[in-house]
mmCIF file of N, CA, C and O in Angstrom:
data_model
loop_
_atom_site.group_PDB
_atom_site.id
_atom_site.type_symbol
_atom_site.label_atom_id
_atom_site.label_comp_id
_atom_site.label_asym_id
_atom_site.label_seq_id
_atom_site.Cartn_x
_atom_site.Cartn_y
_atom_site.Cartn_z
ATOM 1 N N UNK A 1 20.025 -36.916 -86.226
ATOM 2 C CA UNK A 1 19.903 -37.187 -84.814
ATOM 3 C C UNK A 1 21.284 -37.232 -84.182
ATOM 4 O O UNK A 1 21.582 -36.723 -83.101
ATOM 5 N N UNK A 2 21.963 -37.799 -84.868
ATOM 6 C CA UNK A 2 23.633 -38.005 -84.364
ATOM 7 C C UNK A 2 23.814 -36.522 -84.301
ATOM 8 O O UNK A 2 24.419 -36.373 -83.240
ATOM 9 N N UNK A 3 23.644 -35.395 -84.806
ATOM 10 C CA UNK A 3 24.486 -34.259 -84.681
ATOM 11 C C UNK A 3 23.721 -33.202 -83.650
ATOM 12 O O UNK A 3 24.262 -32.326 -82.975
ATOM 13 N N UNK A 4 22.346 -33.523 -83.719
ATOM 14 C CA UNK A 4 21.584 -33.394 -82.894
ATOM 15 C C UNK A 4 21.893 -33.202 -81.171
ATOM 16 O O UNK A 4 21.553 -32.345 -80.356
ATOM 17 N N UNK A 5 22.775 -34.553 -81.080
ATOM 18 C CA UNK A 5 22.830 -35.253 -79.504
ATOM 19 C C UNK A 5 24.076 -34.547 -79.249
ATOM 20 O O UNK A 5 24.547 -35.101 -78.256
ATOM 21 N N UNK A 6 25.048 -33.388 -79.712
ATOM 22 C CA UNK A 6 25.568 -32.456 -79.291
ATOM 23 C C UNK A 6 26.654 -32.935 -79.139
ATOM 24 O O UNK A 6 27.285 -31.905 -79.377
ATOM 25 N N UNK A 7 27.571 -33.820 -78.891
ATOM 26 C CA UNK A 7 29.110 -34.379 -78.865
ATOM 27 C C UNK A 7 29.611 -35.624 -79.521
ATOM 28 O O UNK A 7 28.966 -36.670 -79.446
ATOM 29 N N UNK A 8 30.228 -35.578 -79.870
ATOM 30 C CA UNK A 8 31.028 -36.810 -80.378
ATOM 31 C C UNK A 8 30.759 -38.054 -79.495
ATOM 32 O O UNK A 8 30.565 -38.082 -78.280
ATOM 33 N N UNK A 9 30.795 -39.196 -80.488
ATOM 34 C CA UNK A 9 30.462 -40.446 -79.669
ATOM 35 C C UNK A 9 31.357 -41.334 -80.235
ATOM 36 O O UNK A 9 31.987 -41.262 -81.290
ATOM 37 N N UNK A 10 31.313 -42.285 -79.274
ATOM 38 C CA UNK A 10 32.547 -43.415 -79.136
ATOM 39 C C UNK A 10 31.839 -44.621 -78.597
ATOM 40 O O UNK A 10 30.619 -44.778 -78.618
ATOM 41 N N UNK A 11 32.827 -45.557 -78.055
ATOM 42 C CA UNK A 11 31.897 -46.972 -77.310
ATOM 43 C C UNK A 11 31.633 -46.685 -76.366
ATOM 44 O O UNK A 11 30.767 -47.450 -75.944
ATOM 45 N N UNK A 12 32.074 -45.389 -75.162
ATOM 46 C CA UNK A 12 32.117 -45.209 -73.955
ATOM 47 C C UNK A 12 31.247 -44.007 -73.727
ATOM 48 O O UNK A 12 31.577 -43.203 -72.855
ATOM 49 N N UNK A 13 30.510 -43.880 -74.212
ATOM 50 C CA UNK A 13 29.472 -42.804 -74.752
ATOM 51 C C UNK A 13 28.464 -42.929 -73.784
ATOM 52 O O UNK A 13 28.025 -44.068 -73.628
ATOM 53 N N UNK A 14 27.991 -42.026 -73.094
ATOM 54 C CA UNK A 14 26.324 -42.477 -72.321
ATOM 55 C C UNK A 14 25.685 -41.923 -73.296
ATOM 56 O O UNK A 14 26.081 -41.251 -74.248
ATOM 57 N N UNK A 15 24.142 -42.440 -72.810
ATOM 58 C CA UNK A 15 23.338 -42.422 -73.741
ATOM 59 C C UNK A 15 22.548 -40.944 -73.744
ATOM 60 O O UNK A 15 21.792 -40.555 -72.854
ATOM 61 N N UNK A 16 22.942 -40.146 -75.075
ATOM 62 C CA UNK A 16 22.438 -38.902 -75.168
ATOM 63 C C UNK A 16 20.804 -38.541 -75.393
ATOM 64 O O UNK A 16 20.294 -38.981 -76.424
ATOM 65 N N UNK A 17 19.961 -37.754 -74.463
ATOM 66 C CA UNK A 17 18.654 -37.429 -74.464
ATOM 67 C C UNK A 17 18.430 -36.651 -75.576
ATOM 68 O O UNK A 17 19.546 -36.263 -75.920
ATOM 69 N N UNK A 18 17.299 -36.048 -76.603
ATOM 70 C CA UNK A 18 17.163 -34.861 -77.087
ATOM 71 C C UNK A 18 15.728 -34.613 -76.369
ATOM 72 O O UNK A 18 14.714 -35.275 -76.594
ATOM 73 N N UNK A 19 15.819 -33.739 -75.639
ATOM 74 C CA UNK A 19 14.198 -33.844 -74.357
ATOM 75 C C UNK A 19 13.770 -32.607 -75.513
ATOM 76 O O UNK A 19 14.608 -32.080 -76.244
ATOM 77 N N UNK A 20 12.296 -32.262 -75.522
ATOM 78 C CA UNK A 20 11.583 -31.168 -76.262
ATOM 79 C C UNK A 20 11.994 -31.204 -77.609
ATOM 80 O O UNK A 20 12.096 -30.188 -78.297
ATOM 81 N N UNK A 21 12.183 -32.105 -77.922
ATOM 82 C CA UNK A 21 11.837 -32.134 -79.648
ATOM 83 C C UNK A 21 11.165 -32.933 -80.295
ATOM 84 O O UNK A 21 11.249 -34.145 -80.490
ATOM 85 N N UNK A 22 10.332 -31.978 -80.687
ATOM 86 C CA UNK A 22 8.956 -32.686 -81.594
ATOM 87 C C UNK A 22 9.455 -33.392 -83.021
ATOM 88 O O UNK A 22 10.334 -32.945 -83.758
ATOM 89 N N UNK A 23 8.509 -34.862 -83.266
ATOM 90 C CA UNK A 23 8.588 -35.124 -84.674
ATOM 91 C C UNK A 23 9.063 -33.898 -85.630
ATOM 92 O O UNK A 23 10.119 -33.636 -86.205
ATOM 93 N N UNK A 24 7.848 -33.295 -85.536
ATOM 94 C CA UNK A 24 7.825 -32.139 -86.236
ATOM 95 C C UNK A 24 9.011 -31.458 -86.944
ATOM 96 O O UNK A 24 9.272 -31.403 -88.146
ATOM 97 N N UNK A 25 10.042 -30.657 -85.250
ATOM 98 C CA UNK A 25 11.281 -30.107 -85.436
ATOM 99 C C UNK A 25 12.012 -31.001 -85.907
ATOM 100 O O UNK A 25 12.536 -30.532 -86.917
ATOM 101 N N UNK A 26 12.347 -32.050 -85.735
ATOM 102 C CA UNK A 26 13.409 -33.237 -86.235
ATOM 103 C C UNK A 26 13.317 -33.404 -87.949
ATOM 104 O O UNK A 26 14.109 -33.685 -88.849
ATOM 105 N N UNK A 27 11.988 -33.085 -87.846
ATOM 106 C CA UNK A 27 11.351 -33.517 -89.672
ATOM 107 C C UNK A 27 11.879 -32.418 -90.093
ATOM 108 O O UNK A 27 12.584 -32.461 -91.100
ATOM 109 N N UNK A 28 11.647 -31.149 -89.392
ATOM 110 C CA UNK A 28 12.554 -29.959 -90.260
ATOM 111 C C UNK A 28 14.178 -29.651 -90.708
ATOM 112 O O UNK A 28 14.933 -29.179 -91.558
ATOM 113 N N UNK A 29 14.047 -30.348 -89.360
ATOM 114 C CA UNK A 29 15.807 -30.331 -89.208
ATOM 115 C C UNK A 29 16.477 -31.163 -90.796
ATOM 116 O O UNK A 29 17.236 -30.718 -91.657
ATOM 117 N N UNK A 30 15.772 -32.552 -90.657
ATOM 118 C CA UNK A 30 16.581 -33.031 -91.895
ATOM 119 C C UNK A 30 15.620 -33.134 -93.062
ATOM 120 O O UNK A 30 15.373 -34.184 -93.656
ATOM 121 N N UNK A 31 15.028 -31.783 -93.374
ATOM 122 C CA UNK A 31 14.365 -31.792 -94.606
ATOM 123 C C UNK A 31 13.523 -33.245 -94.725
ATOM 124 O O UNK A 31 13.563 -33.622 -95.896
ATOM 125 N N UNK A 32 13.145 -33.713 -94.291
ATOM 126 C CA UNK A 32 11.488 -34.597 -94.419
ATOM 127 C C UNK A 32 10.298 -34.502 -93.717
ATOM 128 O O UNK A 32 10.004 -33.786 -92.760
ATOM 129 N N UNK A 33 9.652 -35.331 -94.332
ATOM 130 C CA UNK A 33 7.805 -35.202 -93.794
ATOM 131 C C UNK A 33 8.162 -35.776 -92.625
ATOM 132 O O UNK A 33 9.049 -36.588 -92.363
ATOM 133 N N UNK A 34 7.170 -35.127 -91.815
ATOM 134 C CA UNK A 34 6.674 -35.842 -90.341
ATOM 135 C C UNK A 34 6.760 -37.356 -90.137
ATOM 136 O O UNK A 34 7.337 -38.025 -89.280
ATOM 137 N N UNK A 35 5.867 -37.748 -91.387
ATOM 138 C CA UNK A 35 5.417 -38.487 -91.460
ATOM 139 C C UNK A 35 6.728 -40.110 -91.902
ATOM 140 O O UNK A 35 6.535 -41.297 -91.641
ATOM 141 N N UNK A 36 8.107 -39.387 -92.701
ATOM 142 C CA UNK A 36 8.529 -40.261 -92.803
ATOM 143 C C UNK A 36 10.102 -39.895 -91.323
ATOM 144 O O UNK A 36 10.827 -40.872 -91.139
ATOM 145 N N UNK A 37 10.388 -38.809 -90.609
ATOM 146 C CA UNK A 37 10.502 -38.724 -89.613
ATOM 147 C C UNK A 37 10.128 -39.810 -88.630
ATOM 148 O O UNK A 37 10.912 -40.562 -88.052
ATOM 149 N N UNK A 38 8.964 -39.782 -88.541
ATOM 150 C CA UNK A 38 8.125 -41.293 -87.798
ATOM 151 C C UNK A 38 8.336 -42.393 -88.193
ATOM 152 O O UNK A 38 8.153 -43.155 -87.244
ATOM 153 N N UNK A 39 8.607 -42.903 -89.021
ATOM 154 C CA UNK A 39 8.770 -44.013 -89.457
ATOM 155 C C UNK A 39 10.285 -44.319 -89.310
ATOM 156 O O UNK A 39 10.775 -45.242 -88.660
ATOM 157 N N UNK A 40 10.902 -43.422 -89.996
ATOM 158 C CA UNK A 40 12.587 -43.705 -89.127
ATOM 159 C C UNK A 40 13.109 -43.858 -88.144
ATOM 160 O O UNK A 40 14.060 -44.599 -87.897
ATOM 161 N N UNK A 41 12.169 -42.719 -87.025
ATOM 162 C CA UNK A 41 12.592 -43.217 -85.526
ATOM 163 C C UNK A 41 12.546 -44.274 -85.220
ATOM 164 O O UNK A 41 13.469 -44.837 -84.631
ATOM 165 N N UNK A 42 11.005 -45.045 -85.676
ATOM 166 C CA UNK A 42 10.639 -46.272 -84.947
ATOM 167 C C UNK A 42 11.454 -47.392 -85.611
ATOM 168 O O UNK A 42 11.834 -48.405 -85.022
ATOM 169 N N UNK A 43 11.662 -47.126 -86.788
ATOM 170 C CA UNK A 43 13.076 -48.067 -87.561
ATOM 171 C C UNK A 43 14.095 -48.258 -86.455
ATOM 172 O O UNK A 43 14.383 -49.224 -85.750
ATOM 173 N N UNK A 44 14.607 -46.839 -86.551
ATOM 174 C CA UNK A 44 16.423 -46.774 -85.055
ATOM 175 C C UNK A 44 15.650 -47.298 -84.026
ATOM 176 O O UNK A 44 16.322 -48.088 -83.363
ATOM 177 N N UNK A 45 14.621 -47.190 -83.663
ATOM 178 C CA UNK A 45 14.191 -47.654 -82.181
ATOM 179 C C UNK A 45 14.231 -49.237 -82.293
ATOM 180 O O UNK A 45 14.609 -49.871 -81.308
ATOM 181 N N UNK A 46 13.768 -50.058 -83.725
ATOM 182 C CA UNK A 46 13.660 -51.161 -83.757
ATOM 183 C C UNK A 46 15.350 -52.066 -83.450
ATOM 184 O O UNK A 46 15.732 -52.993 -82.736
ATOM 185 N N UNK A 47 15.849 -51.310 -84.272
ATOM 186 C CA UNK A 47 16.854 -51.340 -84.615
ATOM 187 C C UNK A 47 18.311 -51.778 -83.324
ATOM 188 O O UNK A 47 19.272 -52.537 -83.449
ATOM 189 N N UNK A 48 17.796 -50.753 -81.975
ATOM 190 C CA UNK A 48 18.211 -50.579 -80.707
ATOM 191 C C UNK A 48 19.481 -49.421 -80.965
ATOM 192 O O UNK A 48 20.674 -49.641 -80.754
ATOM 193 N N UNK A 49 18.937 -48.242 -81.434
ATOM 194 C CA UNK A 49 20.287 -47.382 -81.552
ATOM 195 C C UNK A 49 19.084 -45.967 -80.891
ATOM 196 O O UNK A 49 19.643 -44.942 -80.500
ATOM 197 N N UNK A 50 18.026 -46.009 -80.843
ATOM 198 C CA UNK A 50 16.943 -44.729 -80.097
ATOM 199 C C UNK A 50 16.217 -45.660 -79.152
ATOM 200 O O UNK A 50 15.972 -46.865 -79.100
ATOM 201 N N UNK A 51 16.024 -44.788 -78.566
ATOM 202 C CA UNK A 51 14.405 -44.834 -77.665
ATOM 203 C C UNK A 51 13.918 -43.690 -77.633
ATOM 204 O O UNK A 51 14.587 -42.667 -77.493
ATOM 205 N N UNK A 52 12.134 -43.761 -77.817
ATOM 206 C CA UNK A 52 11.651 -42.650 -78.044
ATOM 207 C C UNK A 52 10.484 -42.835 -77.321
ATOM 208 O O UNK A 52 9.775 -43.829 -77.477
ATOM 209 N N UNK A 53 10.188 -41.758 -76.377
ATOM 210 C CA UNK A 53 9.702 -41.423 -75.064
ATOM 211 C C UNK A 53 8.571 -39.897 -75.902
ATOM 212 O O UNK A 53 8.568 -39.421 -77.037
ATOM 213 N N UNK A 54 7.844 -39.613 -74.771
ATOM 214 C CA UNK A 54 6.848 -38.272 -74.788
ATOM 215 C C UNK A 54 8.294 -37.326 -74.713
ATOM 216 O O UNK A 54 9.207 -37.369 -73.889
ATOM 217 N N UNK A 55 8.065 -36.283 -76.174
ATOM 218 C CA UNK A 55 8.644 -35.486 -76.185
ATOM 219 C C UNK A 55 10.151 -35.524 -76.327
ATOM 220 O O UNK A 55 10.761 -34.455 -76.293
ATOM 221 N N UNK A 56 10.833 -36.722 -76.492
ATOM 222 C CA UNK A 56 12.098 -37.155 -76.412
ATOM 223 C C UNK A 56 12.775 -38.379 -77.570
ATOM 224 O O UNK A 56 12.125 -39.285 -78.092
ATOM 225 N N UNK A 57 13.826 -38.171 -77.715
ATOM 226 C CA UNK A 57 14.531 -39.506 -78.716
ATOM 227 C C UNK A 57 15.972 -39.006 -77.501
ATOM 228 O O UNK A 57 16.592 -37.983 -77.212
ATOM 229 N N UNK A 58 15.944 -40.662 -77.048
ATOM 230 C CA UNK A 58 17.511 -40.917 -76.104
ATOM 231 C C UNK A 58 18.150 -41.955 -77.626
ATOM 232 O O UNK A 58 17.711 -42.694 -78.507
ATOM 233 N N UNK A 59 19.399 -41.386 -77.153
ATOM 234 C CA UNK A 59 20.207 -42.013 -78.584
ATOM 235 C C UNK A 59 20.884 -43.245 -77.381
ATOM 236 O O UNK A 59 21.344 -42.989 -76.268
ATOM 237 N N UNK A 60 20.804 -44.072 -77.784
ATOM 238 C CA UNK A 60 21.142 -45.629 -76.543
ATOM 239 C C UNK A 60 22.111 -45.877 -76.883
ATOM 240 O O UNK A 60 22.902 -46.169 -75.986
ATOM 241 N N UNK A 61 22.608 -45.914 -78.244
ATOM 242 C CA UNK A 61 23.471 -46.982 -78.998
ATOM 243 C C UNK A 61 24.343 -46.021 -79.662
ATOM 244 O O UNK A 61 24.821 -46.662 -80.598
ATOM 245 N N UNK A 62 24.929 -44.551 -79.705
ATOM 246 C CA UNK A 62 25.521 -43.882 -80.804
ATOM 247 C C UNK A 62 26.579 -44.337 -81.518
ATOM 248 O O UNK A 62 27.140 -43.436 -82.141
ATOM 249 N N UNK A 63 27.178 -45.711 -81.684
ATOM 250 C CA UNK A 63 27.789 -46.044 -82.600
ATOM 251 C C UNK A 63 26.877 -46.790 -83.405
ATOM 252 O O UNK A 63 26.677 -46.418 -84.561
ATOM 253 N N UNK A 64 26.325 -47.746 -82.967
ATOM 254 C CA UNK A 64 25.497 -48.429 -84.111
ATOM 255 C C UNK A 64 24.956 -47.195 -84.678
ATOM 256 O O UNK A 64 24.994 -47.109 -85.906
ATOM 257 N N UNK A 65 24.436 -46.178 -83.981
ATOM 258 C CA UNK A 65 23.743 -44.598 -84.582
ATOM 259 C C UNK A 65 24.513 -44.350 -86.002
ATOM 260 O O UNK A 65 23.984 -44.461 -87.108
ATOM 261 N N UNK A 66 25.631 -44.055 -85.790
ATOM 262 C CA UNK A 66 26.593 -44.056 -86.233
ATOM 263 C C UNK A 66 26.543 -43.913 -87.571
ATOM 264 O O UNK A 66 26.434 -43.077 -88.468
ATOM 265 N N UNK A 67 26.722 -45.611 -87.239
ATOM 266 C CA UNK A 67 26.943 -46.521 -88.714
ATOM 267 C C UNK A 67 26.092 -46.375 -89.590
ATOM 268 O O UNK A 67 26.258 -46.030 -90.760
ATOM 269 N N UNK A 68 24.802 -46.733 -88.844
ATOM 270 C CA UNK A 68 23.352 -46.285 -89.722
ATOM 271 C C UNK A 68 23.554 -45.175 -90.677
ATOM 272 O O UNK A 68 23.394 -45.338 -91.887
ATOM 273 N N UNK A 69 23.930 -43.960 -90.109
ATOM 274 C CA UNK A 69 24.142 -42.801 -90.560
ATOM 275 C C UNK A 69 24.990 -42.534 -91.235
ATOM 276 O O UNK A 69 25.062 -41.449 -91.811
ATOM 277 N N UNK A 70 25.861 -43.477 -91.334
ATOM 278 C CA UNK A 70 27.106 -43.946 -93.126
ATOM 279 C C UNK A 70 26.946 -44.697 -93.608
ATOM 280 O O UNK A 70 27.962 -45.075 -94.191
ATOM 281 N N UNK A 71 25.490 -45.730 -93.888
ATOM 282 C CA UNK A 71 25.119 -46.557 -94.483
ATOM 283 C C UNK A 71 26.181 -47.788 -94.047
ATOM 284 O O UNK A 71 26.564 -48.495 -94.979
ATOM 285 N N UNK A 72 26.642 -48.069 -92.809
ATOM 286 C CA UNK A 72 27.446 -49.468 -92.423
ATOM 287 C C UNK A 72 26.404 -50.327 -91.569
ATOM 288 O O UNK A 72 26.724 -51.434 -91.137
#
């Protein structure tokens, strides 16, 4: 998702949209099931680093994103 949202992020970062992408494509993108795709979003969403809308994941937080995404 971080590489996804198209630029480098910092603390001063607005919050990047990915509009028209399905579970689906995202699940392809990083080699997993749909099914555990779904379950990760709603993890980052719990988390406060996504929000996930019809048809959309806004990245809110891309440093906490970040970190997640280097195991910090």
């Amino acid at each position: 998702i971080v590489e996804l949202g198209g630029r480098p992020y910092d603390a001063d970062s607005e919050p990047a949209a990915l509009t028209h992408v399905s579970q689906t494509e995202l699940a392809i993108t990083a080699m997993m099931s749909r099914q555990s795709t779904n379950a990760l979003l709603h993890e980052l969403e719990k988390l406060g680093a996504v929000e996930i809308g019809y048809g959309s994941v806004t990245i809110i937080d891309p440093v906490r994103l970040s970190r997640i995404a280097e195991g910090n």
